[in-house]
């Protein structure tokens, strides 16, 4: 393979084709490492600063993390991709350390992912060419990793395919050249120069908004407006993230946590206490895109009143509303134990989930399926399994749970006594990674009339979320009528549909996920959703098996299927779930032609 230049390397990485770098040699502007910098190790942090600083001094370059090398004739050749786990990398922390550890902070450094979507995932740090008359330095190593000496400097440089410290003689030569150009300073001048240099290297030397000229005025106005909240001096230059301008700010009182100034139009500027900002970033860290803030968004003032004035999120905040991320509107909420958890803002849609058709292959198809399907994109799903004890707990709870009672009540209302008291494993997978149980509630001879089914499964090869599902099936209306002693089983009235769906949702959201431990302890890698579905899979339309009279007239031909998807925290109080379900079903009914449906009717 022919050698490509720096711009071609950048183009390949931006085009999500990291494999095009294989067989390229390391050199003056390209460095490869098998694994990311371990930011908990002070030595690795020093190496990060040294490497980036060297490229800034040498005209720019790219550091690629996740590609192994091999030696060929004393040259390191990029050999194979060693995929980097997105959850193991904190890009914001890398950017922050670069700004903090290198003086002056190099401009426009980017830390991005390059992924061919087939598992070849690398992280790269792109250092563009800097001003030619600027020398970049880091604190000189003093032997003990992490023990920085702010009164010393060292100059990393890139030579061929290696990073080295500029020799002391070369530093002396550069200083001498400066003296020759401007004259030898007196002791008084040198003292003042050192004082000014130290001042510039400290937080007070950085202006609010410095580094982002187009944002500087707006950031300075917000800072001045909120100065009384305890804001100290900037702790580094401002930087761009998506549509937001951000800057780390110290606290006016020593020992207190600092702040992050955030300007993200169209919302008013906000300063967020550093511990709370960390909670926001952590909430989105498991997003597949690898960019936490791009996932969860930026803080917005709670409530409807946004008058443009800057505002403050203090360290003792218990909730922060967020908007503008891929996950949609949401919030981070502090628990009683002090931990934080992201929750989605409630919203309804008609978007069908990827798992909507799971577990629907039975033959013959049921005449009516009432389904609640909950998608749980837990970040640690791949490490979970169903223990024997938890499976036994589920088997003991199903016959006495609310779902069994709701399904039994369908027959009781019709004068029968057909109970959902016996649950058997199957017919779907039962293993360390899945559970499936079914109860035949009513039968006439050899024919099943009504059944209830509960299933949950960990992610498979093609899926990234845990899926929990509860079905209540009217398998055969005639068989159900026979089992009821002649009492007609269908149509169900809409109140009965609501009752079944409510308990199906509660079971899918609370009881089934408990087979993997405490759901509240899990972190999200995407928003959780619930899909409520009604489908007449033998009949031409739903009104043949469900009475929709109380929803009012329909303005279009009736469908054989209706569904609504709810984005919301799966666990909630019973009254909250009841209200949310009613609103969701009315949203669904209106979308499918019952335009006069009211929440009070349902």
Short mmCIF file of C-alpha atoms in Angstrom, two decimals, residues 411-583:
data_model
loop_
_atom_site.label_atom_id
_atom_site.label_comp_id
_atom_site.label_asym_id
_atom_site.label_seq_id
_atom_site.Cartn_x
_atom_site.Cartn_y
_atom_site.Cartn_z
CA UNK A 411 -63.92 -14.40 32.67
CA UNK A 412 -65.37 -13.42 36.05
CA UNK A 413 -67.17 -10.45 34.48
CA UNK A 414 -68.81 -12.89 32.07
CA UNK A 415 -70.05 -15.23 34.80
CA UNK A 416 -67.18 -17.72 34.54
CA UNK A 417 -64.47 -18.87 36.92
CA UNK A 418 -61.46 -19.33 34.64
CA UNK A 419 -58.29 -18.49 36.54
CA UNK A 420 -54.73 -17.69 35.38
CA UNK A 421 -53.39 -19.82 38.22
CA UNK A 422 -51.03 -22.20 36.42
CA UNK A 423 -47.96 -20.92 34.57
CA UNK A 424 -45.61 -23.14 32.62
CA UNK A 425 -42.20 -22.47 31.13
CA UNK A 426 -42.16 -21.80 27.39
CA UNK A 427 -42.88 -21.87 24.58
CA UNK A 428 -39.97 -19.45 23.99
CA UNK A 429 -36.39 -19.51 25.29
CA UNK A 430 -35.61 -20.21 28.94
CA UNK A 431 -31.92 -19.85 29.77
CA UNK A 432 -29.47 -17.68 31.67
CA UNK A 433 -30.36 -14.93 29.21
CA UNK A 434 -34.12 -15.28 28.72
CA UNK A 435 -37.34 -16.29 30.46
CA UNK A 436 -40.70 -17.30 28.98
CA UNK A 437 -43.88 -18.38 30.80
CA UNK A 438 -47.44 -19.02 29.63
CA UNK A 439 -50.78 -19.57 31.35
CA UNK A 440 -53.74 -21.11 29.53
CA UNK A 441 -56.59 -19.30 31.24
CA UNK A 442 -59.46 -21.00 29.46
CA UNK A 443 -59.83 -23.97 27.15
CA UNK A 444 -62.61 -25.90 25.48
CA UNK A 445 -61.60 -29.45 24.77
CA UNK A 446 -58.21 -29.35 23.08
CA UNK A 447 -58.53 -25.73 21.98
CA UNK A 448 -56.91 -22.87 23.92
CA UNK A 449 -59.31 -20.00 24.29
CA UNK A 450 -57.47 -17.35 26.33
CA UNK A 451 -53.80 -17.34 27.25
CA UNK A 452 -51.40 -14.99 28.99
CA UNK A 453 -47.68 -14.94 28.25
CA UNK A 454 -44.68 -13.20 29.85
CA UNK A 455 -41.27 -13.04 28.17
CA UNK A 456 -37.98 -11.22 28.75
CA UNK A 457 -34.66 -11.53 26.93
CA UNK A 458 -31.19 -10.03 27.04
CA UNK A 459 -29.79 -8.43 23.87
CA UNK A 460 -28.93 -10.75 21.00
CA UNK A 461 -26.52 -10.33 18.13
CA UNK A 462 -28.78 -7.83 16.34
CA UNK A 463 -30.13 -5.98 19.37
CA UNK A 464 -28.70 -3.76 22.08
CA UNK A 465 -31.49 -3.65 24.67
CA UNK A 466 -33.28 -5.93 27.10
CA UNK A 467 -36.85 -6.56 25.88
CA UNK A 468 -39.67 -7.40 28.30
CA UNK A 469 -43.09 -8.34 26.95
CA UNK A 470 -46.52 -9.40 28.22
CA UNK A 471 -49.27 -10.66 25.88
CA UNK A 472 -52.88 -11.43 26.66
CA UNK A 473 -54.39 -13.39 23.77
CA UNK A 474 -57.98 -14.16 22.87
CA UNK A 475 -56.97 -17.23 20.87
CA UNK A 476 -60.41 -18.44 19.86
CA UNK A 477 -63.57 -16.48 20.72
CA UNK A 478 -65.86 -19.46 20.10
CA UNK A 479 -63.81 -21.69 22.38
CA UNK A 480 -63.91 -19.00 25.07
CA UNK A 481 -67.69 -18.71 24.75
CA UNK A 482 -67.93 -22.50 25.15
CA UNK A 483 -65.65 -22.47 28.21
CA UNK A 484 -67.83 -19.73 29.72
CA UNK A 485 -70.90 -21.91 29.41
CA UNK A 486 -72.35 -19.97 26.52
CA UNK A 487 -71.60 -16.45 27.80
CA UNK A 488 -70.19 -14.43 24.91
CA UNK A 489 -66.52 -13.52 25.37
CA UNK A 490 -66.00 -10.81 22.76
CA UNK A 491 -66.05 -7.99 22.06
CA UNK A 492 -64.15 -6.61 25.07
CA UNK A 493 -65.19 -3.15 26.15
CA UNK A 494 -62.50 -0.44 26.21
CA UNK A 495 -62.42 -0.34 30.01
CA UNK A 496 -61.43 -4.03 30.03
CA UNK A 497 -58.72 -3.37 27.44
CA UNK A 498 -57.31 -0.63 29.64
CA UNK A 499 -57.33 -2.84 32.72
CA UNK A 500 -55.46 -5.64 30.93
CA UNK A 501 -52.93 -3.30 29.33
CA UNK A 502 -52.28 -1.54 32.63
CA UNK A 503 -51.38 -4.77 34.44
CA UNK A 504 -49.50 -6.11 31.42
CA UNK A 505 -47.38 -2.93 31.36
CA UNK A 506 -46.80 -3.05 35.11
CA UNK A 507 -45.65 -6.68 34.85
CA UNK A 508 -43.37 -6.01 31.88
CA UNK A 509 -41.85 -2.91 33.48
CA UNK A 510 -41.49 -4.02 37.12
CA UNK A 511 -41.86 -7.77 37.71
CA UNK A 512 -40.02 -9.27 34.72
CA UNK A 513 -36.93 -6.97 34.80
CA UNK A 514 -36.34 -7.95 38.44
CA UNK A 515 -35.00 -11.31 37.21
CA UNK A 516 -31.79 -9.38 36.42
CA UNK A 517 -31.56 -7.62 39.79
CA UNK A 518 -32.63 -4.14 40.82
CA UNK A 519 -33.66 -2.19 37.68
CA UNK A 520 -33.12 1.12 39.49
CA UNK A 521 -29.40 0.31 39.74
CA UNK A 522 -28.99 0.18 35.95
CA UNK A 523 -27.75 3.08 33.81
CA UNK A 524 -29.31 3.87 30.44
CA UNK A 525 -27.50 3.67 27.10
CA UNK A 526 -30.56 5.10 25.30
CA UNK A 527 -34.11 6.13 26.29
CA UNK A 528 -36.41 3.32 27.54
CA UNK A 529 -39.75 2.89 25.79
CA UNK A 530 -43.04 1.04 26.23
CA UNK A 531 -45.24 0.00 23.33
CA UNK A 532 -48.94 -0.68 24.00
CA UNK A 533 -50.51 -2.61 21.12
CA UNK A 534 -53.97 -3.93 20.16
CA UNK A 535 -54.09 -6.23 17.14
CA UNK A 536 -56.84 -8.33 15.60
CA UNK A 537 -54.73 -10.93 13.83
CA UNK A 538 -57.56 -13.01 12.35
CA UNK A 539 -60.41 -10.51 12.13
CA UNK A 540 -60.63 -7.85 9.43
CA UNK A 541 -60.67 -4.99 11.95
CA UNK A 542 -60.37 -4.33 15.67
CA UNK A 543 -64.03 -3.30 16.26
CA UNK A 544 -65.03 -6.95 15.75
CA UNK A 545 -63.24 -7.86 18.99
CA UNK A 546 -63.07 -4.53 20.91
CA UNK A 547 -65.95 -2.11 21.54
CA UNK A 548 -64.64 1.44 20.94
CA UNK A 549 -68.03 3.15 21.43
CA UNK A 550 -66.91 5.27 24.37
CA UNK A 551 -64.17 6.81 22.24
CA UNK A 552 -66.72 8.40 19.96
CA UNK A 553 -67.16 8.06 16.19
CA UNK A 554 -64.24 7.17 13.93
CA UNK A 555 -63.35 9.38 10.96
CA UNK A 556 -61.66 6.68 8.85
CA UNK A 557 -61.89 2.99 8.13
CA UNK A 558 -61.07 0.97 11.25
CA UNK A 559 -57.71 -0.79 11.39
CA UNK A 560 -56.81 -4.32 12.41
CA UNK A 561 -54.01 -2.88 14.56
CA UNK A 562 -53.45 0.15 16.81
CA UNK A 563 -50.38 0.99 18.88
CA UNK A 564 -48.70 3.80 20.78
CA UNK A 565 -45.13 4.11 22.03
CA UNK A 566 -44.44 5.81 25.35
CA UNK A 567 -41.02 7.17 26.22
CA UNK A 568 -40.89 7.32 30.02
CA UNK A 569 -39.11 5.90 33.04
CA UNK A 570 -40.47 2.31 33.28
CA UNK A 571 -40.82 2.24 37.08
CA UNK A 572 -43.45 4.54 38.54
CA UNK A 573 -46.28 4.72 41.06
CA UNK A 574 -49.52 2.95 40.17
CA UNK A 575 -51.59 6.15 39.93
CA UNK A 576 -48.96 7.75 37.68
CA UNK A 577 -48.92 4.72 35.38
CA UNK A 578 -52.72 4.71 35.19
CA UNK A 579 -52.83 8.38 34.19
CA UNK A 580 -49.99 8.00 31.69
CA UNK A 581 -51.63 4.97 30.08
CA UNK A 582 -54.97 6.76 29.68
CA UNK A 583 -53.29 9.74 28.00
#
